[in-house]
Amino acid sequence: MHETDRHGAQQPSSTLTSRTGMLYYPVALVARLPFAMMVIGVLTLVVSARGSVELGGLNSAMVGLGIACVGPLIGAAADRFGQRPTLLLAGAANSVLLGALAWVAFSPAPTWVLFLTSFAVGATAPQISPMSRSRLVTIISNELPRQRRPRLLSTVLAYESAADEVIFVFGPVAVGALATTLGAWAPIAGAAILTLCFVTAFAMHRTSAPAKTAEERAATLAPASELWRPALLVTVFGIFTVGLFFGSMLTALTSFMQDRGDAESAGLVYGVMGIGSAIFAIGVALLPARFTLRSRWLVFALMILAGTALLQTADDLPRMLLSLAMMGIGIGPLLVTLYSFGARRSPEGRSATVMTMLGSGLMVGQSLAAAITGVVSTDLGTRAALVLPLVSAALAVLAGAANWALTPAGREPGITTGPIDLD
């Protein structure tokens, strides 16, 4: 996939698609669907099997805990041994454990067994989104013309964020459709089948870089201590606050709709934000370079904060839809911005690790906020639950302020994943 100039020297592929092939994108899109189905699928399964919403929420939280504890290690394994063996092993284990969870939920097994199985499901979850970002960022950084890298990187990260938005909107819909038509076990079984088929196809795709030798790893793998740099940690915390927003907003919205006797429509109403978020995420690629990343973080976080402030006055559906639309303007571009920072701040050779840290932070925040917001809505009511998205948005603004202080006004020193300019 290289061109040769008149002197016989190899030149990088002229386009990203010529390097990946068109089939890569639908495979990578469907392969991330099981991850989006996992949390709500476990909730649906356990509530139906054990008759306890509280127990269902706790098991969903155990899935998030498993992702938090082991997800970054899966990313580190991919950086060290290659994505292909790592994803094949994780995908096979996750498919088996999803099937086991469906059986355990309906069996007389004690609660601790259910918790342990849910944790194991999260721990083995193949995080396709971070892996896909890592692949594409690596290709752009190493194989495409230098002058096109900044714009192309922004476009790719915008596409990836939009793809995540679509999947995270469609995932709950798929869970609801399967659970309604076939039973509560069906979403988990469907996730297992999709994992086995599409994660395997993603793992085997030609863009999966081969494992490096010990000598290559020593030459190209930055020390793990570089993962603890403040600039990278504040990026991880920033995306954690976005996860807090997702979890608190969806749960509070469900409570809001339940008060109106139409809880089943919560996912459709939530889609107003998801669709707008996906559209504006794609639009980030059109923003001028002088609108720097550190400025974007603050501007988009403030837009979310404004939407959540309006949310506090939402006492009818039109006002709720308006506030969701305002949040959608900010949330998609903020995700693109955070992943852009993650890509640029990844230590050499640890792109998959960093992207998995970001993906784990998003999922952990979502699971934690969903559990807390569920308790608040039950004990204190919907109005109290609607305050939590405001708190998460305020934390995102504070993280953006900290990032502003940590990010130089010009170029960020120490290019890591490749020679890509920051601002």
mmCIF file with all atom_site columns, C-alpha atoms in Angstrom, residues 16-17 19-21 24-25 28 32 83 129-144 152-153 155-157 159-160 202 205 207 351 420:
data_model
loop_
_atom_site.group_PDB
_atom_site.id
_atom_site.type_symbol
_atom_site.label_atom_id
_atom_site.label_alt_id
_atom_site.label_comp_id
_atom_site.label_asym_id
_atom_site.label_entity_id
_atom_site.label_seq_id
_atom_site.pdbx_PDB_ins_code
_atom_site.Cartn_x
_atom_site.Cartn_y
_atom_site.Cartn_z
_atom_site.occupancy
_atom_site.B_iso_or_equiv
_atom_site.pdbx_formal_charge
_atom_site.auth_seq_id
_atom_site.auth_comp_id
_atom_site.auth_asym_id
_atom_site.auth_atom_id
_atom_site.pdbx_PDB_model_num
ATOM 1  C CA . LEU A 1 16  ? -5.962  6.636  5.066  1.00 0.00 ? 16  LEU A CA 1
ATOM 2  C CA . THR A 1 17  ? -8.582  4.521  3.308  1.00 0.00 ? 17  THR A CA 1
ATOM 3  C CA . ARG A 1 19  ? -4.148  1.842  4.003  1.00 0.00 ? 19  ARG A CA 1
ATOM 4  C CA . THR A 1 20  ? -7.151  0.493  5.937  1.00 0.00 ? 20  THR A CA 1
ATOM 5  C CA . GLY A 1 21  ? -9.526  -0.585 3.164  1.00 0.00 ? 21  GLY A CA 1
ATOM 6  C CA . TYR A 1 24  ? -12.400 -1.759 8.122  1.00 0.00 ? 24  TYR A CA 1
ATOM 7  C CA . TYR A 1 25  ? -14.963 0.863  9.111  1.00 0.00 ? 25  TYR A CA 1
ATOM 8  C CA . ALA A 1 28  ? -14.898 -1.702 13.584 1.00 0.00 ? 28  ALA A CA 1
ATOM 9  C CA . ARG A 1 32  ? -17.888 -2.049 19.367 1.00 0.00 ? 32  ARG A CA 1
ATOM 10 C CA . GLN A 1 83  ? -3.632  -6.205 19.156 1.00 0.00 ? 83  GLN A CA 1
ATOM 11 C CA . SER A 1 129 ? -13.055 1.918  20.274 1.00 0.00 ? 129 SER A CA 1
ATOM 12 C CA . PRO A 1 130 ? -9.664  2.572  21.931 1.00 0.00 ? 130 PRO A CA 1
ATOM 13 C CA . MET A 1 131 ? -8.016  -0.092 19.783 1.00 0.00 ? 131 MET A CA 1
ATOM 14 C CA . SER A 1 132 ? -9.457  1.430  16.601 1.00 0.00 ? 132 SER A CA 1
ATOM 15 C CA . ARG A 1 133 ? -8.316  4.918  17.596 1.00 0.00 ? 133 ARG A CA 1
ATOM 16 C CA . SER A 1 134 ? -4.858  3.558  18.355 1.00 0.00 ? 134 SER A CA 1
ATOM 17 C CA . ARG A 1 135 ? -4.613  1.869  14.957 1.00 0.00 ? 135 ARG A CA 1
ATOM 18 C CA . LEU A 1 136 ? -5.740  4.899  12.994 1.00 0.00 ? 136 LEU A CA 1
ATOM 19 C CA . VAL A 1 137 ? -3.616  7.355  14.978 1.00 0.00 ? 137 VAL A CA 1
ATOM 20 C CA . THR A 1 138 ? -0.564  5.138  14.469 1.00 0.00 ? 138 THR A CA 1
ATOM 21 C CA . ILE A 1 139 ? -1.178  4.895  10.719 1.00 0.00 ? 139 ILE A CA 1
ATOM 22 C CA . ILE A 1 140 ? -1.611  8.666  10.426 1.00 0.00 ? 140 ILE A CA 1
ATOM 23 C CA . SER A 1 141 ? 1.450   9.372  12.575 1.00 0.00 ? 141 SER A CA 1
ATOM 24 C CA . ASN A 1 142 ? 3.781   6.968  10.793 1.00 0.00 ? 142 ASN A CA 1
ATOM 25 C CA . GLU A 1 143 ? 2.543   6.372  7.237  1.00 0.00 ? 143 GLU A CA 1
ATOM 26 C CA . LEU A 1 144 ? 0.808   9.465  5.872  1.00 0.00 ? 144 LEU A CA 1
ATOM 27 C CA . LEU A 1 152 ? -6.535  14.151 9.232  1.00 0.00 ? 152 LEU A CA 1
ATOM 28 C CA . LEU A 1 153 ? -6.047  13.291 12.896 1.00 0.00 ? 153 LEU A CA 1
ATOM 29 C CA . THR A 1 155 ? -11.115 14.211 11.209 1.00 0.00 ? 155 THR A CA 1
ATOM 30 C CA . VAL A 1 156 ? -10.452 10.638 12.304 1.00 0.00 ? 156 VAL A CA 1
ATOM 31 C CA . LEU A 1 157 ? -10.989 11.374 15.994 1.00 0.00 ? 157 LEU A CA 1
ATOM 32 C CA . TYR A 1 159 ? -15.399 10.189 13.134 1.00 0.00 ? 159 TYR A CA 1
ATOM 33 C CA . GLU A 1 160 ? -14.490 7.812  15.962 1.00 0.00 ? 160 GLU A CA 1
ATOM 34 C CA . PHE A 1 202 ? -11.438 -6.813 13.770 1.00 0.00 ? 202 PHE A CA 1
ATOM 35 C CA . HIS A 1 205 ? -7.821  -7.254 10.011 1.00 0.00 ? 205 HIS A CA 1
ATOM 36 C CA . THR A 1 207 ? -4.385  -2.997 10.226 1.00 0.00 ? 207 THR A CA 1
ATOM 37 C CA . SER A 1 351 ? -1.089  4.517  22.257 1.00 0.00 ? 351 SER A CA 1
ATOM 38 C CA . ILE A 1 420 ? 1.914   15.947 15.043 1.00 0.00 ? 420 ILE A CA 1
#
